[in-house]
Short mmCIF file of C-alpha atoms in Angstrom, two decimals:
data_model
loop_
_atom_site.label_atom_id
_atom_site.label_comp_id
_atom_site.label_asym_id
_atom_site.label_seq_id
_atom_site.Cartn_x
_atom_site.Cartn_y
_atom_site.Cartn_z
CA MET N 1 -9.40 -15.32 -6.60
CA SER N 2 -8.12 -12.17 -8.85
CA ASP N 3 -5.06 -10.18 -8.26
CA ALA N 4 -7.30 -7.08 -7.78
CA GLY N 5 -8.60 -8.64 -4.47
CA LYS N 6 -4.98 -9.54 -3.40
CA GLY N 7 -2.66 -6.67 -2.40
CA ILE N 8 0.16 -4.78 -3.47
CA PHE N 9 3.06 -4.99 -0.59
CA ASP N 10 1.12 -8.79 1.49
CA GLU N 11 4.35 -9.84 2.15
CA ALA N 12 8.10 -9.01 1.56
CA ARG N 13 10.16 -12.19 0.48
CA HIS N 14 12.55 -11.79 3.32
CA VAL N 15 9.20 -11.37 5.89
CA THR N 16 7.82 -15.33 4.37
CA VAL N 17 11.13 -16.93 5.32
CA LEU N 18 11.07 -15.00 9.30
CA ARG N 19 7.63 -16.30 9.25
CA ARG N 20 8.77 -19.91 8.35
CA MET N 21 11.67 -20.07 10.53
CA ARG N 22 8.52 -19.00 13.54
CA LEU N 23 11.24 -15.36 14.22
CA ILE N 24 7.37 -13.85 13.55
CA LYS N 25 4.06 -14.63 14.71
CA PRO N 26 0.77 -13.77 12.14
CA GLU N 27 -0.18 -11.49 14.77
CA HIS N 28 0.53 -7.81 13.05
CA ARG N 29 1.89 -6.58 16.86
CA ALA N 30 3.73 -9.55 17.98
CA GLU N 31 4.94 -9.77 14.74
CA ALA N 32 6.70 -6.37 14.61
CA GLY N 33 8.15 -7.06 18.09
CA ARG N 34 8.97 -9.91 17.09
CA ARG N 35 10.99 -8.73 13.69
CA ILE N 36 12.17 -5.61 15.57
CA LEU N 37 13.68 -7.67 18.44
CA PHE N 38 15.48 -9.90 15.76
CA ALA N 39 16.70 -7.21 13.25
CA VAL N 40 17.81 -5.68 17.22
CA ALA N 41 19.65 -9.12 18.25
CA ILE N 42 21.90 -9.13 14.96
CA GLY N 43 22.19 -5.50 13.65
CA TRP N 44 23.03 -3.89 17.44
CA LEU N 45 23.60 -5.83 20.66
CA PRO N 46 26.39 -8.25 19.01
CA LEU N 47 28.15 -4.88 18.24
CA ALA N 48 27.76 -4.26 21.73
CA ILE N 49 28.71 -7.90 23.69
CA ILE N 50 32.20 -7.71 21.27
CA CYS N 51 32.61 -3.79 22.51
CA LEU N 52 32.01 -4.75 25.64
CA VAL N 53 34.03 -8.26 26.00
CA GLU N 54 37.04 -5.93 24.02
CA TRP N 55 36.56 -3.23 26.95
CA LEU N 56 36.23 -4.70 30.06
CA PHE N 57 39.10 -8.01 29.18
CA LEU N 58 41.25 -6.37 26.76
CA HIS N 59 40.87 -2.79 28.38
CA SER N 60 40.58 -1.46 24.57
CA SER N 61 39.48 1.70 25.24
CA SER N 62 38.87 2.33 21.00
CA SER N 63 35.91 -0.46 21.91
CA ALA N 64 34.81 2.35 24.74
CA GLY N 65 33.74 5.05 21.84
CA PHE N 66 31.59 2.34 20.14
CA PHE N 67 28.75 3.06 23.30
CA SER N 68 29.65 7.19 22.12
CA ASP N 69 28.52 6.54 18.80
CA VAL N 70 25.18 8.37 18.00
CA ALA N 71 24.83 6.84 14.60
CA ALA N 72 24.68 3.48 15.76
CA TYR N 73 21.51 4.31 17.99
CA ALA N 74 20.09 6.03 15.57
CA ARG N 75 21.13 3.27 13.01
CA PHE N 76 20.12 -0.16 14.90
CA LEU N 77 18.03 1.40 18.11
CA LEU N 78 15.71 4.31 15.52
CA ALA N 79 15.63 4.12 12.41
CA VAL N 80 15.43 0.33 11.80
CA PRO N 81 12.58 0.06 14.63
CA ILE N 82 11.11 2.49 12.92
CA LEU N 83 11.36 0.96 9.12
CA ILE N 84 9.84 -2.00 10.13
CA LEU N 85 7.39 -0.69 12.09
CA SER N 86 6.77 1.16 8.78
CA ASP N 87 5.36 -1.47 7.16
CA TYR N 88 2.41 -2.50 9.48
CA ILE N 89 1.61 1.93 8.92
CA ILE N 90 2.40 2.55 5.06
CA LEU N 91 1.35 -0.35 3.49
CA PRO N 92 -2.23 -1.08 4.73
CA ARG N 93 -2.89 2.32 3.37
CA LEU N 94 -1.51 2.16 -0.13
CA GLU N 95 -3.79 -0.54 0.04
CA ALA N 96 -6.67 1.17 0.30
CA ILE N 97 -5.65 4.19 -1.98
CA ALA N 98 -5.10 0.99 -4.89
CA GLN N 99 -8.60 -0.36 -3.70
CA TYR N 100 -10.60 3.48 -3.42
CA PHE N 101 -9.79 3.36 -7.32
CA VAL N 102 -12.66 0.43 -7.65
CA HIS N 103 -15.08 1.26 -4.78
CA SER N 104 -15.16 5.04 -5.46
CA GLY N 105 -15.70 3.89 -8.97
CA LEU N 106 -13.17 5.87 -10.69
CA VAL N 107 -11.83 2.86 -12.36
CA LEU N 108 -14.75 2.10 -15.43
CA PRO N 109 -16.24 -1.58 -16.04
CA ASP N 110 -14.21 -1.71 -19.43
CA ASP N 111 -10.50 -1.01 -17.05
CA ARG N 112 -11.59 -3.02 -14.69
CA GLN N 113 -9.43 -6.05 -16.23
CA ARG N 114 -6.33 -3.66 -16.28
CA PHE N 115 -6.21 -2.20 -13.11
CA ASP N 116 -6.53 -5.75 -12.47
CA GLU N 117 -3.54 -6.55 -14.83
CA ALA N 118 -1.85 -3.67 -12.46
CA ILE N 119 -2.37 -4.70 -8.97
CA ALA N 120 -0.44 -8.36 -10.67
CA SER N 121 2.16 -6.51 -12.14
CA ALA N 122 3.19 -4.61 -9.02
CA ARG N 123 2.49 -7.63 -6.39
CA ARG N 124 5.18 -9.28 -9.19
CA MET N 125 8.04 -6.08 -8.66
CA SER N 126 7.12 -6.61 -5.12
CA LEU N 127 6.63 -10.07 -3.96
CA GLY N 128 9.18 -11.75 -6.87
CA VAL N 129 12.59 -13.44 -5.82
CA TRP N 130 14.06 -11.61 -8.59
CA PRO N 131 13.51 -8.41 -6.13
CA SER N 132 15.21 -9.50 -3.40
CA LEU N 133 17.87 -11.08 -4.63
CA GLY N 134 18.85 -7.85 -6.71
CA MET N 135 18.76 -5.76 -3.61
CA ALA N 136 20.50 -8.12 -1.59
CA ILE N 137 24.14 -8.19 -4.41
CA VAL N 138 23.72 -4.51 -4.72
CA VAL N 139 23.35 -3.74 -0.83
CA TYR N 140 26.47 -6.08 -0.46
CA SER N 141 27.87 -4.31 -3.52
CA LEU N 142 27.75 -1.31 -1.78
CA VAL N 143 28.98 -2.47 1.53
CA ILE N 144 32.03 -3.91 0.13
CA THR N 145 32.81 -1.17 -1.97
CA ILE N 146 32.70 0.59 0.87
CA GLY N 147 34.92 -1.52 3.46
CA VAL N 148 37.46 -1.54 0.29
CA THR N 149 37.33 1.68 -0.32
CA ILE N 150 37.35 3.62 2.80
CA SER N 151 40.16 5.13 4.21
CA PRO N 152 40.92 3.89 7.74
CA GLN N 153 41.18 7.24 9.18
CA ALA N 154 37.06 7.35 8.38
CA LEU N 155 36.69 5.05 10.15
CA LEU N 156 35.16 5.31 13.71
CA ASP N 157 37.57 3.99 16.83
CA TRP N 158 35.17 0.92 17.85
CA GLN N 159 35.49 -0.28 13.57
CA ARG N 160 39.48 0.20 13.37
CA ALA N 161 41.88 -2.22 14.16
CA ASP N 162 45.33 -3.79 12.86
CA GLY N 163 43.84 -6.97 9.88
CA PRO N 164 42.48 -6.94 6.73
CA LEU N 165 41.11 -3.77 5.73
CA ASN N 166 42.08 -2.97 9.32
CA LEU N 167 38.70 -3.49 10.07
CA SER N 168 38.17 -4.06 14.11
CA VAL N 169 36.18 -7.86 14.59
CA ALA N 170 33.31 -5.44 15.77
CA GLY N 171 34.42 -3.70 12.63
CA TRP N 172 33.57 -6.73 10.43
CA TRP N 173 29.96 -7.43 12.21
CA ASN N 174 28.89 -3.91 10.77
CA LEU N 175 29.90 -4.52 7.33
CA LEU N 176 28.49 -7.51 6.73
CA VAL N 177 25.73 -8.09 8.88
CA SER N 178 24.29 -4.53 10.66
CA SER N 179 25.38 -2.13 7.68
CA PRO N 180 23.48 -4.45 4.99
CA LEU N 181 20.56 -4.26 7.29
CA VAL N 182 20.00 -0.88 7.61
CA LEU N 183 20.93 -0.23 3.69
CA GLY N 184 18.62 -3.27 2.88
CA LEU N 185 14.92 -1.89 4.78
CA ILE N 186 16.34 1.86 3.30
CA LEU N 187 16.50 0.14 -0.02
CA SER N 188 13.65 -1.65 0.06
CA TRP N 189 11.63 1.19 0.88
CA LEU N 190 12.96 2.55 -2.08
CA TRP N 191 11.49 0.11 -4.53
CA ARG N 192 8.37 -0.09 -2.63
CA LEU N 193 7.72 3.13 -3.60
CA GLY N 194 8.81 3.04 -6.70
CA VAL N 195 6.56 0.30 -7.37
CA TRP N 196 3.96 2.39 -6.45
CA MET N 197 4.45 5.17 -8.67
CA ARG N 198 4.43 2.63 -11.53
CA PHE N 199 1.34 1.25 -9.87
CA LEU N 200 0.11 5.11 -10.51
CA HIS N 201 1.35 5.62 -13.89
CA LEU N 202 -0.74 3.09 -15.31
CA LEU N 203 -3.89 4.24 -13.60
CA SER N 204 -3.01 7.27 -14.49
CA ARG N 205 -2.98 6.11 -18.55
CA MET N 206 -6.74 4.47 -18.06
CA GLN N 207 -9.61 6.37 -18.81
CA LEU N 208 -10.42 6.66 -15.13
CA ARG N 209 -14.33 8.25 -14.46
CA LEU N 210 -13.26 11.56 -13.48
CA VAL N 211 -15.65 14.55 -12.82
CA PRO N 212 -13.78 17.89 -13.71
CA SER N 213 -16.73 20.00 -11.05
CA HIS N 214 -15.62 17.77 -8.31
CA PRO N 215 -15.59 20.22 -5.23
CA ASP N 216 -11.94 19.02 -4.14
CA LYS N 217 -10.56 20.63 -7.54
CA ALA N 218 -8.85 17.55 -8.67
CA ALA N 219 -11.29 15.68 -10.55
CA GLY N 220 -12.27 14.09 -7.91
CA LEU N 221 -8.04 12.46 -7.16
CA GLU N 222 -7.36 14.47 -4.08
CA PHE N 223 -6.97 11.36 -2.25
CA VAL N 224 -4.33 10.91 -4.19
CA ALA N 225 -2.78 14.48 -3.37
CA LEU N 226 -2.70 13.99 -0.02
CA SER N 227 -1.16 10.09 -0.07
CA PRO N 228 2.46 11.58 0.66
CA ARG N 229 2.09 12.39 4.18
CA ILE N 230 1.04 8.45 4.44
CA PHE N 231 5.41 7.28 3.99
CA ALA N 232 5.96 10.27 7.22
CA PRO N 233 7.35 7.63 8.74
CA LEU N 234 9.77 6.82 6.16
CA ALA N 235 10.47 10.71 6.35
CA PHE N 236 11.01 10.38 9.89
CA ALA N 237 13.21 7.01 9.66
CA ILE N 238 15.28 8.74 6.71
CA GLY N 239 15.85 12.16 8.97
CA VAL N 240 16.64 9.92 12.35
CA LEU N 241 19.54 7.74 10.06
CA THR N 242 20.74 12.16 8.57
CA ALA N 243 20.90 13.08 12.33
CA GLY N 244 22.55 10.41 13.68
CA THR N 245 25.78 11.00 11.63
CA LEU N 246 25.27 15.01 11.39
CA GLY N 247 25.71 13.99 15.60
CA ASN N 248 28.30 12.49 16.21
CA GLU N 249 30.35 15.08 14.42
CA VAL N 250 28.79 18.04 16.82
CA VAL N 251 29.05 15.38 20.08
CA HIS N 252 33.09 14.13 19.18
CA LEU N 253 34.53 16.67 17.29
CA HIS N 254 32.50 19.75 18.57
CA LEU N 255 31.17 21.09 15.47
CA ASP N 256 28.04 23.43 15.87
CA PRO N 257 24.71 22.21 14.33
CA MET N 258 24.07 26.08 12.89
CA ASP N 259 26.73 25.98 11.17
CA HIS N 260 25.40 22.57 9.20
CA ILE N 261 22.41 23.46 8.68
CA ALA N 262 22.13 22.55 4.63
CA VAL N 263 22.35 19.47 5.60
CA PRO N 264 18.80 19.13 7.49
CA VAL N 265 17.77 20.96 4.64
CA ALA N 266 19.30 18.46 2.18
CA THR N 267 18.13 15.76 3.57
CA ALA N 268 14.55 17.36 4.28
CA ILE N 269 14.57 18.63 -0.33
CA VAL N 270 15.44 15.47 -0.92
CA VAL N 271 13.33 13.00 0.80
CA VAL N 272 9.69 15.64 -0.13
CA ALA N 273 10.69 15.64 -3.50
CA LEU N 274 11.29 11.57 -3.79
CA LEU N 275 7.69 11.48 -1.60
CA ILE N 276 5.36 13.83 -3.61
CA SER N 277 6.39 12.72 -7.09
CA PRO N 278 3.68 9.60 -7.22
CA PRO N 279 0.88 11.93 -7.81
CA LEU N 280 2.21 14.15 -10.39
CA LEU N 281 2.14 11.78 -12.77
CA PHE N 282 -1.18 12.10 -12.64
CA ALA N 283 -0.37 15.60 -14.35
CA ARG N 284 -1.41 14.84 -18.14
CA THR N 285 -5.08 13.61 -16.21
CA LEU N 286 -5.74 16.68 -14.65
CA MET N 287 -4.94 18.67 -17.73
CA LEU N 288 -7.01 16.77 -20.52
CA THR N 289 -9.76 16.87 -17.96
CA ARG N 290 -9.73 20.89 -17.13
CA ARG N 291 -10.00 20.96 -20.44
CA ARG N 292 -12.70 18.66 -21.57
CA GLY N 293 -14.59 20.51 -17.91
CA VAL N 294 -13.78 24.10 -20.18
CA PHE N 295 -15.03 22.67 -22.18
CA GLU N 296 -18.28 20.90 -21.67
CA TYR N 297 -19.20 23.26 -18.46
CA GLY N 298 -18.20 26.47 -20.28
CA ALA N 299 -20.92 25.53 -23.39
CA LEU N 300 -23.58 24.42 -20.60
CA ALA N 301 -22.90 28.11 -18.30
CA ARG N 302 -22.93 29.97 -21.95
CA GLN N 303 -26.19 28.39 -22.85
CA VAL N 304 -27.74 28.43 -19.53
CA GLY N 305 -26.72 32.79 -18.84
CA ALA N 306 -28.33 32.48 -22.69
CA GLU N 307 -31.50 31.95 -21.45
CA PHE N 308 -31.01 34.16 -18.22
CA GLU N 309 -30.39 36.83 -20.00
CA ALA N 310 -33.20 36.68 -22.57
CA LYS N 311 -35.61 35.76 -19.76
CA TRP N 312 -35.21 38.37 -17.57
CA LEU N 313 -33.50 41.18 -18.97
CA ASP N 314 -34.14 40.90 -22.95
CA GLY N 315 -35.78 44.51 -23.62
CA LYS N 316 -36.61 45.07 -19.75
CA LYS N 317 -35.16 48.53 -18.12
CA THR N 318 -36.39 46.76 -14.03
CA VAL N 319 -36.97 43.19 -12.80
CA ASP N 320 -39.49 43.13 -10.12
CA THR N 321 -37.75 42.33 -6.50
CA SER N 322 -40.21 39.54 -6.70
CA ALA N 323 -38.38 37.81 -9.53
CA LEU N 324 -35.22 36.73 -7.33
CA SER N 325 -36.98 34.10 -5.45
CA GLU N 326 -38.05 32.27 -8.76
CA PRO N 327 -36.15 29.54 -9.44
CA ASP N 328 -34.45 30.63 -12.39
CA PHE N 329 -32.18 32.35 -9.89
CA SER N 330 -31.05 29.89 -7.57
CA ALA N 331 -30.11 27.22 -10.37
CA THR N 332 -27.96 29.46 -12.52
CA THR N 333 -26.14 30.37 -9.30
CA ASP N 334 -25.65 26.99 -8.72
CA LEU N 335 -24.43 25.69 -11.95
CA TYR N 336 -22.12 28.75 -11.65
CA SER N 337 -20.65 27.74 -8.81
CA VAL N 338 -20.36 24.12 -9.97
CA ALA N 339 -18.54 25.18 -13.09
CA ALA N 340 -16.52 28.02 -11.27
CA ASN N 341 -15.23 24.47 -9.57
CA VAL N 342 -13.47 22.97 -13.37
CA TYR N 343 -11.26 26.45 -13.55
CA ALA N 344 -10.46 26.26 -10.53
CA MET N 345 -8.95 23.12 -10.46
CA GLN N 346 -5.13 21.99 -9.58
CA PRO N 347 -2.75 21.78 -12.09
CA THR N 348 -1.35 18.59 -10.67
CA LEU N 349 -2.10 16.47 -7.20
CA PHE N 350 0.40 18.99 -5.38
CA ASP N 351 -0.61 19.89 -1.84
CA PRO N 352 2.13 22.95 -0.17
CA ARG N 353 0.26 21.41 3.96
CA VAL N 354 1.45 17.52 2.87
CA ALA N 355 4.73 18.91 1.66
CA ALA N 356 5.19 20.87 4.83
CA SER N 357 4.27 17.78 6.66
CA VAL N 358 6.55 15.56 4.81
CA ALA N 359 9.28 17.89 5.49
CA ILE N 360 9.26 17.95 9.27
CA ALA N 361 9.14 14.43 9.70
CA THR N 362 12.60 14.50 7.54
CA LEU N 363 13.34 17.65 9.91
CA VAL N 364 12.10 16.22 13.33
CA PRO N 365 14.92 13.86 14.11
CA PHE N 366 17.49 17.07 14.24
CA ALA N 367 15.35 19.03 16.74
CA PRO N 368 18.04 17.05 19.89
CA ILE N 369 20.51 18.45 18.40
CA TRP N 370 19.63 22.18 17.86
CA LEU N 371 19.05 22.04 21.15
CA ALA N 372 21.61 20.64 22.56
CA ALA N 373 23.54 23.23 21.13
CA ILE N 374 22.51 26.39 22.71
CA PRO N 375 23.69 26.48 26.41
CA THR N 376 22.04 25.73 29.36
CA LYS N 377 22.52 28.54 30.51
CA VAL N 378 20.66 29.87 27.85
CA LEU N 379 18.21 27.50 27.17
CA LEU N 380 16.94 28.18 31.15
CA THR N 381 16.79 31.91 30.85
CA HIS N 382 14.65 31.63 27.66
CA LEU N 383 12.57 28.93 29.95
CA ILE N 384 11.99 31.45 32.90
CA GLY N 385 11.10 33.74 30.40
CA LEU N 386 8.32 31.85 28.45
CA LEU N 387 7.10 31.14 32.39
CA VAL N 388 7.46 34.65 33.93
#
């Protein structure tokens, strides 16, 4: 079986390990639920148990602060499950887009081997042992660096204690298990995005069967321009992570979120820029296709137009109204409408509506923080005003 028949992102290495440990089942729904429960069980539950024990039996008031830590809930009970579910939402759609290049005839028969090689290369990058090992090294390098360099004052109360690195038991678990879990999921998605970009880059260098007059104004590649909205769950998860950190400052430091509007705006800008960039790799391909179409369809339109004028206008002062029913008129109109598609081609695979949908997905998690900043009395007054 060729690699083109296989998926680019069939199964990550850590998922294979969990499957062999019988911690996930083959069925996707059961598998996703099992993976989420496993992640919560190692990421959030131990922190909750440790802090609860210290609070109840050691009378540690600082440990009770864990249960009002907005960021912890956001990371481990919202972002982590969403990042795991994204495997079953995003990846199958990316596979469908990849295979559509072949099924739609965009890939020429002479380039089929190059396409298969691109699929195989993407599979090696996404499913290989070395990428997984490399990400693990990067994650633990980051968390260890943070643990060594972070100021004790920057730690939350439930993470802080007297001892090595000024960390409590829960703080150590957060440093060595919980934080690497979140960072690993984020990094794995960034890696997949990089693999996807490289795959599209390889396709953009092929001689694809593009049609300059295609009604989608993108030579038949509009489906690629729409692909960033597939990543909406990832954008939402990143928004949850950032909103959770901001929520902590609003709840515990009583900051006004409206004074920190740059945080969600900057987050949305970065996420949108990151997710809409893969389709932009076809900019050169579109430019060359449009140039070819302008010459070819322009010459055809000029030739047909010249013949039309020679037949109906050359030396004639009047034209009988019955001539309007002649096929020449409708044929010329049809040709010119097709040629107009060439001149209306997009310079890049960018859709503002797609960018807006990604931005909205990123900003939605900030909505509860903004609503919480509005005094209840003011909010009720406005709601009553809408109803009356």
